[in-house]
C-alpha positions as a Markdown table, in Angstrom:
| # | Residue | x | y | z |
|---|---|---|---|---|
| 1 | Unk | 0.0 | 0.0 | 0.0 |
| 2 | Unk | 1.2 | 3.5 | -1.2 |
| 3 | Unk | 0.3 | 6.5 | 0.8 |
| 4 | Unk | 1.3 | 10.4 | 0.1 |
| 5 | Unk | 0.1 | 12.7 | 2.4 |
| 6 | Unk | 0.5 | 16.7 | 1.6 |
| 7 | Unk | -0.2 | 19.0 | 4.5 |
| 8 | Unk | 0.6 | 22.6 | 4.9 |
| 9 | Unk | 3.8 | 23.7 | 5.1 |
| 10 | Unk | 6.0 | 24.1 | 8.0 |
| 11 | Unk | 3.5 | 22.0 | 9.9 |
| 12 | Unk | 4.8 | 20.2 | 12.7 |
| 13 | Unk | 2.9 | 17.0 | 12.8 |
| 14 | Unk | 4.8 | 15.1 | 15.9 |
| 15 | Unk | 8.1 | 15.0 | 17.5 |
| 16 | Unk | 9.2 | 12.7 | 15.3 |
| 17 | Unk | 8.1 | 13.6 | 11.5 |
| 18 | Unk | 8.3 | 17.0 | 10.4 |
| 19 | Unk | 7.1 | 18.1 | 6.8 |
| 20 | Unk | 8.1 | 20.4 | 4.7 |
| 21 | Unk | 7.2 | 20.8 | 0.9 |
| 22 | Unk | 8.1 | 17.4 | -0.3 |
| 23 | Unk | 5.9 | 14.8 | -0.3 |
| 24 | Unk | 6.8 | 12.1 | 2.7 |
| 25 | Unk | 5.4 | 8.3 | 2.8 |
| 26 | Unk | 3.8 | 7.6 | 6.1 |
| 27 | Unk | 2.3 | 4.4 | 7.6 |
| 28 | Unk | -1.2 | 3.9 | 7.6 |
| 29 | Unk | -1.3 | 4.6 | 11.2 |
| 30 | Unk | 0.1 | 7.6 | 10.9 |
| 31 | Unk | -2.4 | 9.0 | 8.6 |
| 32 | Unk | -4.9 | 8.1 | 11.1 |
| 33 | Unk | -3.3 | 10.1 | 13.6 |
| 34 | Unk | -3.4 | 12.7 | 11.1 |
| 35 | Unk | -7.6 | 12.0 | 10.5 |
| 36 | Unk | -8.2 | 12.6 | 14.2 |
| 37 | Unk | -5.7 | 15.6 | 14.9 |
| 38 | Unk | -6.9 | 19.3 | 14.3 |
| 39 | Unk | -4.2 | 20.0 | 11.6 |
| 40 | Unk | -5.7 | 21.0 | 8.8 |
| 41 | Unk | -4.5 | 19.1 | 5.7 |
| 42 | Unk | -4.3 | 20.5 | 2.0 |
| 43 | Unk | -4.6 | 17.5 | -0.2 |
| 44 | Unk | -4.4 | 13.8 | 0.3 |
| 45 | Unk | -3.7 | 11.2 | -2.2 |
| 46 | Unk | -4.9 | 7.7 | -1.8 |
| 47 | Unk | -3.8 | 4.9 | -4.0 |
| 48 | Unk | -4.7 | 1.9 | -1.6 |
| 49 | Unk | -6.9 | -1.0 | -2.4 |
| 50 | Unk | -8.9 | -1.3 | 1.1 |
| 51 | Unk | -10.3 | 1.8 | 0.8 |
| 52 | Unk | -14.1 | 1.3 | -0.4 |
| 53 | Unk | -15.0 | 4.8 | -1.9 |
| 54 | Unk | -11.9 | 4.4 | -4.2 |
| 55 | Unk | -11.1 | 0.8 | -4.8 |
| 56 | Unk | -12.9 | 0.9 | -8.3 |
| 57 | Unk | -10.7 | 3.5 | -9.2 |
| 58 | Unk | -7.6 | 2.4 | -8.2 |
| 59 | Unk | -7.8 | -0.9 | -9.7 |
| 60 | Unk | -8.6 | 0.4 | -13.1 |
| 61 | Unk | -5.5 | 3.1 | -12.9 |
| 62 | Unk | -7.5 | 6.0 | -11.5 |
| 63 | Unk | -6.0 | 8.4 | -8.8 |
| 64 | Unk | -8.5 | 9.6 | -5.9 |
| 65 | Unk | -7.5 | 13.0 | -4.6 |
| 66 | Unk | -9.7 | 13.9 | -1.4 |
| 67 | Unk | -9.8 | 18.0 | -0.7 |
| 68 | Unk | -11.3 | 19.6 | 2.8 |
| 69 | Unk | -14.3 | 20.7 | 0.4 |
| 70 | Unk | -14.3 | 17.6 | -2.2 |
| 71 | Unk | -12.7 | 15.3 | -4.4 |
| 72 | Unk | -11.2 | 14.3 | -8.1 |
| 73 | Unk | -10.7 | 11.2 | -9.5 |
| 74 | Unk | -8.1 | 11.7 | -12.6 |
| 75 | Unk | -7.0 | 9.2 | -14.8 |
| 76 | Unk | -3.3 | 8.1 | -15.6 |
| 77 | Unk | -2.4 | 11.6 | -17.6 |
| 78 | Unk | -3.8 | 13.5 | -14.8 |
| 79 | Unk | -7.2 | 14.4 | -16.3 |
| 80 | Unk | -9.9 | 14.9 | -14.6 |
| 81 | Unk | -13.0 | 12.5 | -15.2 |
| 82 | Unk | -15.2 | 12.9 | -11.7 |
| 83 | Unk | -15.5 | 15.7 | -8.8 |
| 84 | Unk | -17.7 | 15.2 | -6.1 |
| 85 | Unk | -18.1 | 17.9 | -3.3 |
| 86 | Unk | -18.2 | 17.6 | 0.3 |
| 87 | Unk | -21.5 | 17.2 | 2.1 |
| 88 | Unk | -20.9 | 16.6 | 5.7 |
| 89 | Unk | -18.6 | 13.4 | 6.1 |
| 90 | Unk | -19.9 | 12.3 | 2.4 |
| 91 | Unk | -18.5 | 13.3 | -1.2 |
| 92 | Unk | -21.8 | 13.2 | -3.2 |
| 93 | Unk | -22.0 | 13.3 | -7.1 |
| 94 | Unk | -24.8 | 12.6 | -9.3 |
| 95 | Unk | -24.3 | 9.8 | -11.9 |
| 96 | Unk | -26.3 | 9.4 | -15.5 |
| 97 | Unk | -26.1 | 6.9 | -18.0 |
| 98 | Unk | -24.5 | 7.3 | -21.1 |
| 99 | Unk | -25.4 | 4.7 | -23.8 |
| 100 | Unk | -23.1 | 3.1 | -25.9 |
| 101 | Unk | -23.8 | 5.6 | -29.0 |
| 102 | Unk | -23.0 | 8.7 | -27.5 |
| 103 | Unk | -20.0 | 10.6 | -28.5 |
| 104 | Unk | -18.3 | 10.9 | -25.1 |
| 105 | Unk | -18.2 | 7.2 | -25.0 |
| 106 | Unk | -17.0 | 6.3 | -28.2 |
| 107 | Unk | -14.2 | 8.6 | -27.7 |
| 108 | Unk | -13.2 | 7.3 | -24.3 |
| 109 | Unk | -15.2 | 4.3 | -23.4 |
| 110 | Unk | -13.1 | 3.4 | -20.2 |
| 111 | Unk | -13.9 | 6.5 | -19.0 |
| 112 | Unk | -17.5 | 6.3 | -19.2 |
| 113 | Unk | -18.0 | 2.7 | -17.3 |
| 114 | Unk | -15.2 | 3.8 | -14.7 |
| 115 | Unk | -17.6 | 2.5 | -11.6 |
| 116 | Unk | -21.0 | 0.9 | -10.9 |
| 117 | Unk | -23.1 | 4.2 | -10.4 |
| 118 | Unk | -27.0 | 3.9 | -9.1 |
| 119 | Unk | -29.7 | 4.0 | -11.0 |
| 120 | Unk | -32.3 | 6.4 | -11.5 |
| 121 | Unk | -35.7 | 5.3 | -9.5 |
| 122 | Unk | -37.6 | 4.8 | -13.1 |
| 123 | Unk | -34.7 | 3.1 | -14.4 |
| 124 | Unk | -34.6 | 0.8 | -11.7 |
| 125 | Unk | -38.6 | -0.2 | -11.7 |
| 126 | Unk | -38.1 | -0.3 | -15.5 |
| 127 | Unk | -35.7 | -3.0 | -15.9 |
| 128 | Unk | -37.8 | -4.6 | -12.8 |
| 129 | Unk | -40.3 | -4.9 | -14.7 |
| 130 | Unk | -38.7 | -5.7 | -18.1 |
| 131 | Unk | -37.0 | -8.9 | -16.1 |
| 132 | Unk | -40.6 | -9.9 | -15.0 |
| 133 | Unk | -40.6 | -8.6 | -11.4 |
| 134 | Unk | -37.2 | -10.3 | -10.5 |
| 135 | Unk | -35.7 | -9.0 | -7.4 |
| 136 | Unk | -33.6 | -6.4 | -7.0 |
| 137 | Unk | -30.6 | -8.7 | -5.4 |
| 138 | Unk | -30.4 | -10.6 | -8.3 |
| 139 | Unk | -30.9 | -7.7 | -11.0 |
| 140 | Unk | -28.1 | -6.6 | -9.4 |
| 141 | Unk | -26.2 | -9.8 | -9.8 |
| 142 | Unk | -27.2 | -9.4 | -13.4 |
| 143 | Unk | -25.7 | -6.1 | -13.7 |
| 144 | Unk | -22.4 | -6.9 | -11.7 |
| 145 | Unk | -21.6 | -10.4 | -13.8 |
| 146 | Unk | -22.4 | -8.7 | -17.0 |
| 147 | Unk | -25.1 | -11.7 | -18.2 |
| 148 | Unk | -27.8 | -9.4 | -19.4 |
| 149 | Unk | -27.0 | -7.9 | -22.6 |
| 150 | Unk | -28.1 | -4.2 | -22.8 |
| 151 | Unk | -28.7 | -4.0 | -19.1 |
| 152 | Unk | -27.0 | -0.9 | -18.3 |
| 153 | Unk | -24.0 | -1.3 | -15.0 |
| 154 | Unk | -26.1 | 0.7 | -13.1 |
| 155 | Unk | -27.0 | -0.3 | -9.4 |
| 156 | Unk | -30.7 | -0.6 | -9.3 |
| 157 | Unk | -32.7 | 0.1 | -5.9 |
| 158 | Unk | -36.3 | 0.2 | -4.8 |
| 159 | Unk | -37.5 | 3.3 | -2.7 |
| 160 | Unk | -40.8 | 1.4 | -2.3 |
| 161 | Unk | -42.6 | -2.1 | -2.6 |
| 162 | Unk | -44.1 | -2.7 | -6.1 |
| 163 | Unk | -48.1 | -3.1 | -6.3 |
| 164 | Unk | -48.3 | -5.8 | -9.1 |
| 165 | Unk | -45.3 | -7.8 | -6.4 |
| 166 | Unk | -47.7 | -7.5 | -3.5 |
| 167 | Unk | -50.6 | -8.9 | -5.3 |
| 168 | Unk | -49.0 | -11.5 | -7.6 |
| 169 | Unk | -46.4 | -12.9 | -4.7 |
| 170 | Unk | -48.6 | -12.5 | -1.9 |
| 171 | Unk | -49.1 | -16.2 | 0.1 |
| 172 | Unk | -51.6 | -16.9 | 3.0 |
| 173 | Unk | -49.8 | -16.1 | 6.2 |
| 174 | Unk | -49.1 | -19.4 | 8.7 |
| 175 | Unk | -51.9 | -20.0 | 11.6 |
| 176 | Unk | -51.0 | -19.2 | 14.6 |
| 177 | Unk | -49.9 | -22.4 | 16.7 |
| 178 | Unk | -52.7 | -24.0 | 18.6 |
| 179 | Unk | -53.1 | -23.0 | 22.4 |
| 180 | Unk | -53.3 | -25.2 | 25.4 |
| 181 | Unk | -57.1 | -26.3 | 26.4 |
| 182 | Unk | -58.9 | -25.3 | 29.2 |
| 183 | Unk | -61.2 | -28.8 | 29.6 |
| 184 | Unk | -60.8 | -30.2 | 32.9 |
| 185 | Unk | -62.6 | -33.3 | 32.1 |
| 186 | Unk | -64.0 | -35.3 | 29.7 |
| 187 | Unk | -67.0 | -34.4 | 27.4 |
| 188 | Unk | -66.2 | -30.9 | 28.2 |
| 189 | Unk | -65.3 | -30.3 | 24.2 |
| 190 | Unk | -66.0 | -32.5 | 21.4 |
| 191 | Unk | -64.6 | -31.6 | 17.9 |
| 192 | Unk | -66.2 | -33.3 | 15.1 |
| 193 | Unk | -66.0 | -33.5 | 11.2 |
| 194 | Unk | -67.5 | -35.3 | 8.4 |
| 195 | Unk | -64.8 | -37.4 | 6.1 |
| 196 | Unk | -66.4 | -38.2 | 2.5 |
| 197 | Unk | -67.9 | -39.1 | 0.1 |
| 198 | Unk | -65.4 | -42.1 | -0.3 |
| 199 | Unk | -64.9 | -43.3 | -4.2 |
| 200 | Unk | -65.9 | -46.7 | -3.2 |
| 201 | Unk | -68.6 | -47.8 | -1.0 |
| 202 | Unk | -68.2 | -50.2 | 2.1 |
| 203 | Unk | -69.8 | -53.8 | 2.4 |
| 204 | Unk | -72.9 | -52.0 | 4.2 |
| 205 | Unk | -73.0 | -49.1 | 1.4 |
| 206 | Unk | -71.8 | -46.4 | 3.5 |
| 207 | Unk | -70.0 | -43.7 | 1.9 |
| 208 | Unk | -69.3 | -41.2 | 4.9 |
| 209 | Unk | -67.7 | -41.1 | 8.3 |
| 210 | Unk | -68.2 | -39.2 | 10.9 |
| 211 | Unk | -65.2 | -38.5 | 13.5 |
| 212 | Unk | -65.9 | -37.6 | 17.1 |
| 213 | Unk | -62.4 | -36.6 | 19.3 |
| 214 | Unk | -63.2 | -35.5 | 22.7 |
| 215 | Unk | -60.5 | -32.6 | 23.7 |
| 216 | Unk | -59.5 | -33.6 | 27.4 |
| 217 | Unk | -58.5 | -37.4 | 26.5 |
| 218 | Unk | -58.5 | -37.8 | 22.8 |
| 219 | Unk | -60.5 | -40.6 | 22.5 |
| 220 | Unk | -62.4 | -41.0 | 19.2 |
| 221 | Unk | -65.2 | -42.6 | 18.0 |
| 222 | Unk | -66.5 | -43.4 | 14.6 |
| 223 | Unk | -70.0 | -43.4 | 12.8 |
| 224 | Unk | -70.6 | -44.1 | 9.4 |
| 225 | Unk | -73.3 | -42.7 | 7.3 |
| 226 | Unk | -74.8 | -43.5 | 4.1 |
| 227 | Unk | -75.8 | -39.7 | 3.2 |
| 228 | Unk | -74.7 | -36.1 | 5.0 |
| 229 | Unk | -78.3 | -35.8 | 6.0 |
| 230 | Unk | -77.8 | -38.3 | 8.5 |
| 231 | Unk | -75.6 | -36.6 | 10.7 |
| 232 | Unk | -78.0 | -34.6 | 12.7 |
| 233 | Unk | -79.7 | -37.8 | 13.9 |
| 234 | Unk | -76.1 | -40.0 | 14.7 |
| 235 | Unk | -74.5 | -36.5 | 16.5 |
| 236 | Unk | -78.0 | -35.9 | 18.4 |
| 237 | Unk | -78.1 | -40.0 | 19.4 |
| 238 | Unk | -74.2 | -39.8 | 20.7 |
| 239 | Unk | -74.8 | -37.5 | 22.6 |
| 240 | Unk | -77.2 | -38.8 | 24.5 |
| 241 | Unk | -75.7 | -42.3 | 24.8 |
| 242 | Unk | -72.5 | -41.4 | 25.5 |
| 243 | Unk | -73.9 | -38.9 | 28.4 |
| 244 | Unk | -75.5 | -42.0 | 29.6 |
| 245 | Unk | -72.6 | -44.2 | 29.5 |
| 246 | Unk | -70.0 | -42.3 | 31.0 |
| 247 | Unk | -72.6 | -40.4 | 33.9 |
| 248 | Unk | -70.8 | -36.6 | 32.4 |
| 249 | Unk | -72.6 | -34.1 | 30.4 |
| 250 | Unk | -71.5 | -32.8 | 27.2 |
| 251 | Unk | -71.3 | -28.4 | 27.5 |
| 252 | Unk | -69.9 | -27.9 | 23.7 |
| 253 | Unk | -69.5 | -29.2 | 20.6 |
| 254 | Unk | -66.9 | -27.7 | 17.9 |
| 255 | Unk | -67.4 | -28.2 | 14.1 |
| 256 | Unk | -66.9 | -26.6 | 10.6 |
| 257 | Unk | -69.9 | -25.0 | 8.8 |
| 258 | Unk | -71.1 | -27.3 | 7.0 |
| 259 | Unk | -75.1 | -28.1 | 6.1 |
| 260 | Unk | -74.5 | -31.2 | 8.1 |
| 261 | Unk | -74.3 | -29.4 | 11.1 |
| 262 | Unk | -75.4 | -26.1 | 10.9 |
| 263 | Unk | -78.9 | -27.3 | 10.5 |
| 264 | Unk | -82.6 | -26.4 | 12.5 |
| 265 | Unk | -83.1 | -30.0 | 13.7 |
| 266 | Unk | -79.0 | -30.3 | 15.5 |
| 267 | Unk | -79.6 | -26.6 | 16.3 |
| 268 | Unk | -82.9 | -26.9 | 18.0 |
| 269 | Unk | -81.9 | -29.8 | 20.5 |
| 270 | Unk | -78.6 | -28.6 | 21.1 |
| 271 | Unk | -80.6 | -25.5 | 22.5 |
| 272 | Unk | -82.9 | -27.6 | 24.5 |
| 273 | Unk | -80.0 | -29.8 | 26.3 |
| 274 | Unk | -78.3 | -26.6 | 26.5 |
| 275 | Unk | -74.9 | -27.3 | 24.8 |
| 276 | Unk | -73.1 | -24.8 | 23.0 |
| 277 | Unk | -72.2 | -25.1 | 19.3 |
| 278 | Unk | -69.2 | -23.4 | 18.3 |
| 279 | Unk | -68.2 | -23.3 | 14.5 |
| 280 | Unk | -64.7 | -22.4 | 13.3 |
| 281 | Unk | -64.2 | -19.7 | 10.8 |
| 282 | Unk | -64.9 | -20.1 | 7.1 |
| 283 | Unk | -61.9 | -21.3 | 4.7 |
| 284 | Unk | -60.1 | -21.9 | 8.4 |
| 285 | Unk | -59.9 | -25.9 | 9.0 |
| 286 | Unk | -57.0 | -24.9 | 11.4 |
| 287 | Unk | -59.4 | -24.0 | 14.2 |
| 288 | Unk | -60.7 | -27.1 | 14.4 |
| 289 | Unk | -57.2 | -28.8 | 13.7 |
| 290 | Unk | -57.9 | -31.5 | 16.5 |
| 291 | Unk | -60.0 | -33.5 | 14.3 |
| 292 | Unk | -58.6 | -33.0 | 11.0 |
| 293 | Unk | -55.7 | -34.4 | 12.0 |
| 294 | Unk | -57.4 | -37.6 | 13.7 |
| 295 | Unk | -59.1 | -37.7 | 10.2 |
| 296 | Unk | -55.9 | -38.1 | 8.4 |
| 297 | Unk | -54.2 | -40.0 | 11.4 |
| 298 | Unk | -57.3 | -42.8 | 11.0 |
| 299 | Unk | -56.9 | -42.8 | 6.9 |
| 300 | Unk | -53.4 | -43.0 | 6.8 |
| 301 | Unk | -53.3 | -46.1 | 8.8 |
| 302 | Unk | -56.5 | -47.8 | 7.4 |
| 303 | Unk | -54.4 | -47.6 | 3.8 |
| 304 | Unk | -51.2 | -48.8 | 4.9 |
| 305 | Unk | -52.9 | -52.0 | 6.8 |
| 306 | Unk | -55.0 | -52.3 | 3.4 |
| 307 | Unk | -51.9 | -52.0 | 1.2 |
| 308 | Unk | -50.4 | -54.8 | 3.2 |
| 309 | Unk | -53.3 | -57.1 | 3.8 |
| 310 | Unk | -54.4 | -57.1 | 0.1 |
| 311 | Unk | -57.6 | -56.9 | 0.5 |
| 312 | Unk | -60.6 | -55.3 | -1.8 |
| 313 | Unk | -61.6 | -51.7 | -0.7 |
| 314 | Unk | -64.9 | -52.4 | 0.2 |
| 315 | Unk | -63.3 | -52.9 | 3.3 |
| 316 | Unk | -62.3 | -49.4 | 4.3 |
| 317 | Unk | -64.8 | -49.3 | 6.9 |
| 318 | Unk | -63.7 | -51.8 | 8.9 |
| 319 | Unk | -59.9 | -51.0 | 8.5 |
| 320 | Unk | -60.7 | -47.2 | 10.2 |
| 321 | Unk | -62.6 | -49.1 | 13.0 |
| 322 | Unk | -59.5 | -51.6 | 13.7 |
| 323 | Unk | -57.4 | -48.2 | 13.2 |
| 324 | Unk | -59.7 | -46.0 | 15.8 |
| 325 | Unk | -59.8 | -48.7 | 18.5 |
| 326 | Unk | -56.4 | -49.1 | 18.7 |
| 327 | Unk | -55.3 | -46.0 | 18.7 |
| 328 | Unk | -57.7 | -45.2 | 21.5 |
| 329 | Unk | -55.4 | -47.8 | 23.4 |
| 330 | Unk | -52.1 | -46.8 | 22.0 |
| 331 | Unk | -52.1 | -43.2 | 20.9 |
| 332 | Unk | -53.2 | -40.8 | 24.0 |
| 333 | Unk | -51.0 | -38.3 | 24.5 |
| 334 | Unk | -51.5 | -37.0 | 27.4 |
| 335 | Unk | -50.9 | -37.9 | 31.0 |
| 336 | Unk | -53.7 | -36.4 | 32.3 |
| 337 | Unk | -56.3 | -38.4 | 30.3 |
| 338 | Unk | -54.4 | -41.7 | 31.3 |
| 339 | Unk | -57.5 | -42.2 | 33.6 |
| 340 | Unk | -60.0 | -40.3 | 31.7 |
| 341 | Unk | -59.1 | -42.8 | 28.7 |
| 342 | Unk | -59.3 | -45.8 | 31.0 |
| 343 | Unk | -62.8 | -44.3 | 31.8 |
| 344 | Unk | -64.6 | -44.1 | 28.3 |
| 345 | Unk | -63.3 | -47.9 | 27.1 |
């Protein structure tokens, strides 16, 4: 590294370097001494490659000279091809491009593509959306590796998002994770969802499933249905048996918003027995996740014990109710419905 430092003359600098008119080569700690004293310096020259205003210069033969109120970049015979003036701690200067036809660059063309100067805002959106809405990273990859032919070596930025990005990119945001339930015993929530029409009917001609998971313990149960319009009568008949059976009272129900259950006949007795009915939101299966995921969980393993058995498909039915009791005996995941499970068997 090569440094020349020119300050006033007759200036004494420390006790050991005194300057006088000639120019004297200096360390490059020494010129930082220099940057943080109060002696006022007259020109520098920097010809070093790790500084990052000037590198571009200096490793195409340019020579940076930095003044107190600006600075000049000349060229090997001394001409000068760019001054900037002081603003602050900044040398600003404003950059425009000159195409390939102009005189000034056919004259000197190094001179013209001497560094990679920014872009003008319409530029910028421009050849945005001339490369069909590409990013501005890798435009400026483009620009930098020269693979774009005509793509001027400008540095292209955004001030602002782009309206057609937002709408054409735009994805449906994650749902949030599930919380922790509040149920404190069983019956106190049951999810439920409707799982059909299956392509092939069962050896009793049903074509629907109906999945009931209570929240507390997890334990499911299974009813299968020969039309939709049967699932006000099986929900309305669970509940009551299972009430019966396990000496609890059902307070809610959760489902989606479908005609099976958001009906006057389900609607009416669940006012009467007074449960609530609480439907998740429309296009949102995640808020009633608990059961979708027992749907697949039930499926999943009905296929795989079909795949390996060999059997025809008719028997789907009874492949989900060897799945279902099972994993009502293998699959609780909770401690705290250990008992509870133990309970509803």
């Amino acid at each position: 590294m090569e440094t020349v430092v020119l300050p006033l003359e007759e200036v004494q600098i420390n006790e050991r370097l005194r300057i006088s008119g000639e120019p004297i080569e200096t360390l490059d700690q020494e010129v930082k001494q220099l940057r943080h004293s109060k002696i006022p310096i007259v020109k520098v020259w920097w010809n070093s490659k790790w500084d990052v205003t000037s590198s571009q210069f200096c490793d195409n033969g340019y020579w940076v000279k930095t003044f107190q109120y600006g600075s000049d970049v000349n060229d090997e015979d001394n001409n000068a091809i760019l001054s900037a003036r002081r603003n602050g701690n900044l040398y600003t200067t404003v950059f425009r491009s000159i195409p390939q036809t102009h005189p000034q660059f056919e004259a000197n063309p190094k001179n013209a593509i001497c560094l990679l100067s920014k872009a003008s805002k319409g530029d910028s959106w421009l050849w945005h959306r001339r490369l069909c809405h590409q990013n501005f990273k890798d435009m400026n990859k483009l620009v930098s590796k020269g693979l774009v032919r005509g793509l001027p070596e400008l540095r292209l930025s955004k001030d602002t998002l782009c309206p057609a990005c937002e709408q054409g990119k735009m994805t449906r945001s994650s749902h949030p994770p599930r919380m922790d339930t509040n149920c404190q015993s069983p019956l106190d929530l049951i999810h439920m969802d409707l799982c059909g029409p299956m392509r092939v009917e069962s050896l009793a001609r049903k074509k629907y499933m109906l999945v009931l998971v209570d929240e507390f313990s997890r334990f499911t149960w299974i009813e299968f249905l020969r039309d939709k319009s049967e699932a006000a009568e099986r929900i309305i008949a669970f509940i009551k048996r299972t009430q019966v059976l396990l000496g609890r009272r059902v307070r809610k129900i959760r489902s989606d918003n479908g005609t099976e259950f958001r009906n006057a006949k389900l609607h009416s007795f669940l006012e009467e027995v007074g449960i609530t009915h609480n439907f998740s939101a429309v296009r949102t299966p995640q808020q009633n996740g608990v059961v979708e995921r027992k749907n697949r969980t039930l499926v999943e393993a009905a296929r795989s014990m079909m795949a390996h058995s060999g059997v025809p498909q008719q028997f789907w039915a009874e492949a989900v109710s060897t799945a279902c009791y099972t994993q009502n005996r293998a699959l609780i995941p909770f401690v705290r419905s250990k008992q509870s499970n133990n309970e509803m068997k």
